[in-house]
Amino acid sequence: MAEPMRIRASMSGAVADVKCLMNHPMENGLRKDAKTGQMVPAHHITTVTATLNGVTVLDAQWGGGLSKNPYLHFRVAGAKAGDTVSVTWVDNTGAKRTDEAKVG
Amino acid sequence: MNNLRRNVLKGAGATTAVSVAIMAGLLKPGMALANWNKAGFEAKDVNAALASIGGSAAAASGDVSVKAPDIAENGAVVPVEITSKIAGTESIGIVAEKNALPLIADFKLMNGAQGFVSTRIKMGATSNVTAIVKAGGKVYKASKEVKVTIGGCGG
């Protein structure tokens, strides 16, 4: 389930544009399975942290209200080409995934 | 077509495995959620959701903008972009007022992160998407109405 995310970081002026696409079902626990009629249990990312060269720049808490396979785009000042951006998510079952990208 | 079916089957299998693990007590929900705002994300009332991220007394601000489509054909994927021009923006919260669970996300920004977040959210019905921005001890907000033709929150 924890498939790699796609992260792309690029400089636009003095600011790094970081875009990432995570692989996660993001079930909010309110949906019924069409086949079985059972409620699908909540299974969504709860925290996302992003670091630039090891320094935390973004620390987010999420509910089940984000779309499936969530997309996140943020901007960080003070970055330069070659810096390392790392994004980690943790979901409500305790699963986690970290991926890295170089600012290009 | 066949590929899609495979994915659906795979997804269903994996979800079942997780729920079985939860039932067996192998995985405790909330295990890694020491600081997660459980009350806020499980609040069904928009005021409770706002209060949980400190956004009850937010002042409307023209320096905060919420960019979202006027009409979302598919409520399961609504692109939302929030920009805060306020210097020293510390956090951006996203609330979809008429969702069954209104609080969507709360982003803390630090160490050079700009007052900007763009993501995709689910919306169950036509409603305002509100951004709550905190900067320098003050709380600001901005809203944008999104008309949803097909809801994306189950049902």
mmCIF file of C-alpha atoms in Angstrom:
data_model
loop_
_atom_site.group_PDB
_atom_site.id
_atom_site.type_symbol
_atom_site.label_atom_id
_atom_site.label_comp_id
_atom_site.label_asym_id
_atom_site.label_seq_id
_atom_site.Cartn_x
_atom_site.Cartn_y
_atom_site.Cartn_z
ATOM 1 C CA MET A 1 0.000 0.000 0.000
ATOM 2 C CA ALA A 2 2.817 2.359 0.775
ATOM 3 C CA GLU A 3 3.966 2.972 -2.750
ATOM 4 C CA PRO A 4 6.545 5.655 -3.456
ATOM 5 C CA MET A 5 5.451 9.245 -3.862
ATOM 6 C CA ARG A 6 6.471 11.380 -6.740
ATOM 7 C CA ILE A 7 8.231 14.561 -5.660
ATOM 8 C CA ARG A 8 9.401 17.303 -7.956
ATOM 9 C CA ALA A 9 11.206 20.335 -6.623
ATOM 10 C CA SER A 10 12.236 23.146 -8.901
ATOM 11 C CA MET A 11 13.507 26.657 -8.360
ATOM 12 C CA SER A 12 11.334 29.517 -9.485
ATOM 13 C CA GLY A 13 13.242 32.686 -8.701
ATOM 14 C CA ALA A 14 14.532 32.488 -5.132
ATOM 15 C CA VAL A 15 11.787 30.101 -4.064
ATOM 16 C CA ALA A 16 11.657 26.331 -4.423
ATOM 17 C CA ASP A 17 8.403 24.949 -5.775
ATOM 18 C CA VAL A 18 7.793 21.518 -4.295
ATOM 19 C CA LYS A 19 5.054 19.340 -5.744
ATOM 20 C CA CYS A 20 4.340 15.860 -4.533
ATOM 21 C CA LEU A 21 1.867 13.178 -5.344
ATOM 22 C CA MET A 22 1.318 10.492 -2.721
ATOM 23 C CA ASN A 23 -0.233 7.094 -3.169
ATOM 24 C CA HIS A 24 -2.935 6.586 -0.591
ATOM 25 C CA PRO A 25 -6.650 5.600 -0.647
ATOM 26 C CA MET A 26 -7.606 8.420 1.789
ATOM 27 C CA GLU A 27 -10.755 6.696 3.041
ATOM 28 C CA ASN A 28 -12.619 9.001 5.428
ATOM 29 C CA GLY A 29 -14.616 6.205 7.050
ATOM 30 C CA LEU A 30 -17.958 7.488 5.746
ATOM 31 C CA ARG A 31 -18.124 5.586 2.490
ATOM 32 C CA LYS A 32 -19.969 2.338 1.864
ATOM 33 C CA ASP A 33 -18.440 -0.396 -0.227
ATOM 34 C CA ALA A 34 -20.714 -0.663 -3.277
ATOM 35 C CA LYS A 35 -20.360 -4.457 -3.421
ATOM 36 C CA THR A 36 -20.666 -5.510 0.205
ATOM 37 C CA GLY A 37 -22.710 -2.647 1.637
ATOM 38 C CA GLN A 38 -20.254 -2.449 4.524
ATOM 39 C CA MET A 39 -18.736 0.817 5.649
ATOM 40 C CA VAL A 40 -15.165 1.179 4.463
ATOM 41 C CA PRO A 41 -13.037 1.867 7.552
ATOM 42 C CA ALA A 42 -11.155 5.134 7.758
ATOM 43 C CA HIS A 43 -7.703 4.855 6.260
ATOM 44 C CA HIS A 44 -6.074 8.173 5.561
ATOM 45 C CA ILE A 45 -2.882 10.111 6.014
ATOM 46 C CA THR A 46 -2.836 12.006 9.312
ATOM 47 C CA THR A 47 0.480 13.844 9.315
ATOM 48 C CA VAL A 48 2.768 15.076 6.587
ATOM 49 C CA THR A 49 6.142 16.633 7.289
ATOM 50 C CA ALA A 50 8.529 18.115 4.787
ATOM 51 C CA THR A 51 12.153 19.036 5.338
ATOM 52 C CA LEU A 52 14.685 21.022 3.336
ATOM 53 C CA ASN A 53 18.236 19.779 4.028
ATOM 54 C CA GLY A 54 16.952 18.202 7.238
ATOM 55 C CA VAL A 55 15.218 21.342 8.546
ATOM 56 C CA THR A 56 11.446 21.018 8.923
ATOM 57 C CA VAL A 57 9.600 23.528 6.730
ATOM 58 C CA LEU A 58 6.081 22.107 6.722
ATOM 59 C CA ASP A 59 4.243 20.127 9.377
ATOM 60 C CA ALA A 60 0.683 19.303 8.386
ATOM 61 C CA GLN A 61 -2.203 17.420 9.949
ATOM 62 C CA TRP A 62 -4.715 15.896 7.574
ATOM 63 C CA GLY A 63 -8.155 14.390 7.916
ATOM 64 C CA GLY A 64 -9.901 12.115 5.440
ATOM 65 C CA GLY A 65 -11.115 15.100 3.445
ATOM 66 C CA LEU A 66 -8.258 15.178 0.997
ATOM 67 C CA SER A 67 -8.676 13.460 -2.334
ATOM 68 C CA LYS A 68 -7.456 9.949 -2.994
ATOM 69 C CA ASN A 69 -3.780 9.883 -3.947
ATOM 70 C CA PRO A 70 -3.272 13.338 -2.477
ATOM 71 C CA TYR A 71 -1.437 16.122 -4.208
ATOM 72 C CA LEU A 72 0.488 18.733 -2.262
ATOM 73 C CA HIS A 73 2.263 21.786 -3.573
ATOM 74 C CA PHE A 74 4.157 24.228 -1.348
ATOM 75 C CA ARG A 75 6.919 26.810 -1.677
ATOM 76 C CA VAL A 76 10.077 27.308 0.353
ATOM 77 C CA ALA A 77 12.298 30.373 0.302
ATOM 78 C CA GLY A 78 16.029 30.157 0.881
ATOM 79 C CA ALA A 79 16.506 26.978 -1.101
ATOM 80 C CA LYS A 80 18.993 26.452 -3.907
ATOM 81 C CA ALA A 81 19.506 23.902 -6.637
ATOM 82 C CA GLY A 82 20.921 20.661 -5.278
ATOM 83 C CA ASP A 83 19.213 20.945 -1.883
ATOM 84 C CA THR A 84 17.411 17.861 -0.611
ATOM 85 C CA VAL A 85 13.670 17.927 -0.026
ATOM 86 C CA SER A 86 12.253 15.065 1.991
ATOM 87 C CA VAL A 87 8.552 14.376 2.549
ATOM 88 C CA THR A 88 7.184 11.899 5.098
ATOM 89 C CA TRP A 89 3.581 10.851 5.663
ATOM 90 C CA VAL A 90 2.081 8.770 8.452
ATOM 91 C CA ASP A 91 -1.427 7.321 8.213
ATOM 92 C CA ASN A 92 -3.996 6.357 10.838
ATOM 93 C CA THR A 93 -2.869 2.732 10.818
ATOM 94 C CA GLY A 94 0.694 3.761 11.668
ATOM 95 C CA ALA A 95 2.048 3.098 8.162
ATOM 96 C CA LYS A 96 4.550 5.630 6.907
ATOM 97 C CA ARG A 97 6.541 6.499 3.854
ATOM 98 C CA THR A 98 9.437 8.893 3.241
ATOM 99 C CA ASP A 99 10.725 9.997 -0.130
ATOM 100 C CA GLU A 100 13.359 12.479 -1.189
ATOM 101 C CA ALA A 101 14.123 14.635 -4.175
ATOM 102 C CA LYS A 102 16.831 17.098 -5.144
ATOM 103 C CA VAL A 103 15.871 20.644 -5.972
ATOM 104 C CA GLY A 104 16.538 21.046 -9.686
ATOM 105 C CA MET B 1 -10.487 -1.649 -18.665
ATOM 106 C CA ASN B 2 -8.917 -4.806 -17.330
ATOM 107 C CA ASN B 3 -6.113 -2.869 -15.709
ATOM 108 C CA LEU B 4 -8.638 -0.749 -13.870
ATOM 109 C CA ARG B 5 -10.430 -3.849 -12.619
ATOM 110 C CA ARG B 6 -7.173 -5.277 -11.323
ATOM 111 C CA ASN B 7 -6.489 -2.104 -9.399
ATOM 112 C CA VAL B 8 -9.932 -2.062 -7.877
ATOM 113 C CA LEU B 9 -9.548 -5.653 -6.734
ATOM 114 C CA LYS B 10 -6.093 -5.012 -5.373
ATOM 115 C CA GLY B 11 -7.302 -1.945 -3.501
ATOM 116 C CA ALA B 12 -10.241 -3.808 -1.979
ATOM 117 C CA GLY B 13 -7.985 -6.650 -0.843
ATOM 118 C CA ALA B 14 -5.517 -4.342 0.799
ATOM 119 C CA THR B 15 -8.205 -2.387 2.643
ATOM 120 C CA THR B 16 -9.603 -5.640 4.004
ATOM 121 C CA ALA B 17 -6.164 -6.690 5.189
ATOM 122 C CA VAL B 18 -5.836 -3.448 7.127
ATOM 123 C CA SER B 19 -9.229 -3.751 8.770
ATOM 124 C CA VAL B 20 -8.503 -7.353 9.736
ATOM 125 C CA ALA B 21 -5.245 -6.200 11.283
ATOM 126 C CA ILE B 22 -7.111 -3.544 13.243
ATOM 127 C CA MET B 23 -9.651 -6.077 14.486
ATOM 128 C CA ALA B 24 -6.897 -8.441 15.515
ATOM 129 C CA GLY B 25 -5.398 -5.658 17.574
ATOM 130 C CA LEU B 26 -2.170 -5.745 15.609
ATOM 131 C CA LEU B 27 -2.586 -2.195 14.545
ATOM 132 C CA LYS B 28 -4.110 0.208 16.974
ATOM 133 C CA PRO B 29 -5.776 3.100 15.225
ATOM 134 C CA GLY B 30 -4.352 6.261 16.634
ATOM 135 C CA MET B 31 -1.104 4.569 17.521
ATOM 136 C CA ALA B 32 1.126 7.147 15.866
ATOM 137 C CA LEU B 33 -1.193 10.046 16.462
ATOM 138 C CA ALA B 34 0.047 11.536 19.673
ATOM 139 C CA ASN B 35 -0.410 15.101 18.505
ATOM 140 C CA TRP B 36 -3.096 14.621 15.887
ATOM 141 C CA ASN B 37 -6.070 16.935 16.309
ATOM 142 C CA LYS B 38 -8.564 14.076 16.705
ATOM 143 C CA ALA B 39 -11.386 16.208 18.088
ATOM 144 C CA GLY B 40 -11.102 18.651 15.206
ATOM 145 C CA PHE B 41 -10.886 16.119 12.412
ATOM 146 C CA GLU B 42 -13.784 14.095 13.809
ATOM 147 C CA ALA B 43 -15.960 17.146 14.507
ATOM 148 C CA LYS B 44 -19.127 17.097 12.409
ATOM 149 C CA ASP B 45 -19.932 20.700 13.209
ATOM 150 C CA VAL B 46 -18.148 23.439 11.316
ATOM 151 C CA ASN B 47 -17.859 25.702 14.372
ATOM 152 C CA ALA B 48 -16.249 22.943 16.407
ATOM 153 C CA ALA B 49 -13.881 22.257 13.536
ATOM 154 C CA LEU B 50 -12.931 25.937 13.338
ATOM 155 C CA ALA B 51 -12.499 26.183 17.098
ATOM 156 C CA SER B 52 -10.163 23.184 17.121
ATOM 157 C CA ILE B 53 -7.665 25.020 14.920
ATOM 158 C CA GLY B 54 -8.182 28.343 16.667
ATOM 159 C CA GLY B 55 -10.131 29.849 13.779
ATOM 160 C CA SER B 56 -13.367 30.873 15.515
ATOM 161 C CA ALA B 57 -12.554 34.556 15.773
ATOM 162 C CA ALA B 58 -10.751 34.921 12.464
ATOM 163 C CA ALA B 59 -10.986 38.300 10.714
ATOM 164 C CA ALA B 60 -11.719 38.344 6.991
ATOM 165 C CA SER B 61 -8.627 39.474 5.112
ATOM 166 C CA GLY B 62 -8.045 40.532 1.520
ATOM 167 C CA ASP B 63 -4.454 39.334 1.793
ATOM 168 C CA VAL B 64 -5.586 35.725 1.944
ATOM 169 C CA SER B 65 -6.894 34.221 -1.258
ATOM 170 C CA VAL B 66 -8.582 30.906 -1.897
ATOM 171 C CA LYS B 67 -8.371 29.741 -5.487
ATOM 172 C CA ALA B 68 -10.811 26.991 -6.368
ATOM 173 C CA PRO B 69 -13.141 26.292 -9.261
ATOM 174 C CA ASP B 70 -16.562 28.044 -9.251
ATOM 175 C CA ILE B 71 -18.165 24.772 -10.213
ATOM 176 C CA ALA B 72 -16.624 21.406 -9.393
ATOM 177 C CA GLU B 73 -18.059 18.678 -11.583
ATOM 178 C CA ASN B 74 -16.509 15.987 -9.432
ATOM 179 C CA GLY B 75 -16.576 16.587 -5.673
ATOM 180 C CA ALA B 76 -14.020 13.822 -5.137
ATOM 181 C CA VAL B 77 -11.246 15.982 -6.547
ATOM 182 C CA VAL B 78 -11.521 19.730 -6.020
ATOM 183 C CA PRO B 79 -8.275 21.638 -6.536
ATOM 184 C CA VAL B 80 -7.777 24.285 -3.848
ATOM 185 C CA GLU B 81 -4.938 26.782 -3.711
ATOM 186 C CA ILE B 82 -4.453 29.092 -0.745
ATOM 187 C CA THR B 83 -2.107 32.053 -0.843
ATOM 188 C CA SER B 84 -1.412 34.317 2.108
ATOM 189 C CA LYS B 85 0.411 37.560 1.437
ATOM 190 C CA ILE B 86 0.635 38.259 5.170
ATOM 191 C CA ALA B 87 4.264 38.358 6.305
ATOM 192 C CA GLY B 88 5.183 35.648 8.768
ATOM 193 C CA THR B 89 2.328 33.284 7.936
ATOM 194 C CA GLU B 90 2.605 30.452 10.438
ATOM 195 C CA SER B 91 -0.218 28.159 9.482
ATOM 196 C CA ILE B 92 -2.932 27.578 6.911
ATOM 197 C CA GLY B 93 -6.036 25.563 7.729
ATOM 198 C CA ILE B 94 -8.605 24.353 5.195
ATOM 199 C CA VAL B 95 -12.270 23.860 6.116
ATOM 200 C CA ALA B 96 -15.075 22.763 3.752
ATOM 201 C CA GLU B 97 -18.126 24.046 5.594
ATOM 202 C CA LYS B 98 -20.760 21.524 4.525
ATOM 203 C CA ASN B 99 -18.626 18.386 4.497
ATOM 204 C CA ALA B 100 -19.656 15.670 6.936
ATOM 205 C CA LEU B 101 -16.231 16.198 8.486
ATOM 206 C CA PRO B 102 -15.525 19.883 7.776
ATOM 207 C CA LEU B 103 -11.878 20.110 8.842
ATOM 208 C CA ILE B 104 -9.717 19.026 5.907
ATOM 209 C CA ALA B 105 -6.178 19.953 6.834
ATOM 210 C CA ASP B 106 -4.004 22.210 8.961
ATOM 211 C CA PHE B 107 -0.564 23.114 7.628
ATOM 212 C CA LYS B 108 2.130 24.574 9.876
ATOM 213 C CA LEU B 109 4.717 26.488 7.909
ATOM 214 C CA MET B 110 8.189 27.355 9.174
ATOM 215 C CA ASN B 111 11.841 27.956 8.265
ATOM 216 C CA GLY B 112 11.241 29.657 4.956
ATOM 217 C CA ALA B 113 8.051 27.935 3.824
ATOM 218 C CA GLN B 114 5.919 30.524 2.026
ATOM 219 C CA GLY B 115 2.273 31.307 2.739
ATOM 220 C CA PHE B 116 1.115 29.044 -0.020
ATOM 221 C CA VAL B 117 -0.464 25.589 -0.153
ATOM 222 C CA SER B 118 -2.116 23.872 -3.061
ATOM 223 C CA THR B 119 -3.854 20.519 -2.816
ATOM 224 C CA ARG B 120 -6.967 18.610 -3.850
ATOM 225 C CA ILE B 121 -9.870 18.019 -1.496
ATOM 226 C CA LYS B 122 -13.141 16.095 -1.393
ATOM 227 C CA MET B 123 -16.417 17.994 -1.105
ATOM 228 C CA GLY B 124 -19.793 16.458 -0.323
ATOM 229 C CA ALA B 125 -21.960 19.427 -1.283
ATOM 230 C CA THR B 126 -21.877 22.973 -2.551
ATOM 231 C CA SER B 127 -20.352 25.122 0.171
ATOM 232 C CA ASN B 128 -17.682 27.595 1.127
ATOM 233 C CA VAL B 129 -14.091 26.518 1.327
ATOM 234 C CA THR B 130 -12.525 28.594 4.082
ATOM 235 C CA ALA B 131 -8.849 29.172 4.692
ATOM 236 C CA ILE B 132 -7.730 30.030 8.214
ATOM 237 C CA VAL B 133 -4.369 31.768 8.292
ATOM 238 C CA LYS B 134 -2.374 32.500 11.430
ATOM 239 C CA ALA B 135 0.350 35.117 11.417
ATOM 240 C CA GLY B 136 1.977 37.070 14.228
ATOM 241 C CA GLY B 137 -0.569 35.955 16.822
ATOM 242 C CA LYS B 138 -3.537 37.043 14.700
ATOM 243 C CA VAL B 139 -6.001 34.894 12.807
ATOM 244 C CA TYR B 140 -7.311 35.714 9.334
ATOM 245 C CA LYS B 141 -9.687 34.006 6.977
ATOM 246 C CA ALA B 142 -10.946 33.989 3.424
ATOM 247 C CA SER B 143 -13.630 31.914 1.725
ATOM 248 C CA LYS B 144 -14.653 30.857 -1.730
ATOM 249 C CA GLU B 145 -17.867 29.132 -2.691
ATOM 250 C CA VAL B 146 -17.553 25.990 -4.776
ATOM 251 C CA LYS B 147 -20.639 24.526 -6.426
ATOM 252 C CA VAL B 148 -20.462 20.755 -6.450
ATOM 253 C CA THR B 149 -22.449 18.803 -9.005
ATOM 254 C CA ILE B 150 -21.519 15.306 -7.828
ATOM 255 C CA GLY B 151 -20.483 14.914 -4.191
ATOM 256 C CA GLY B 152 -17.312 13.053 -3.337
ATOM 257 C CA CYS B 153 -17.911 12.081 0.262
ATOM 258 C CA GLY B 154 -19.468 8.648 0.019
ATOM 259 C CA GLY B 155 -23.194 8.059 0.236
#
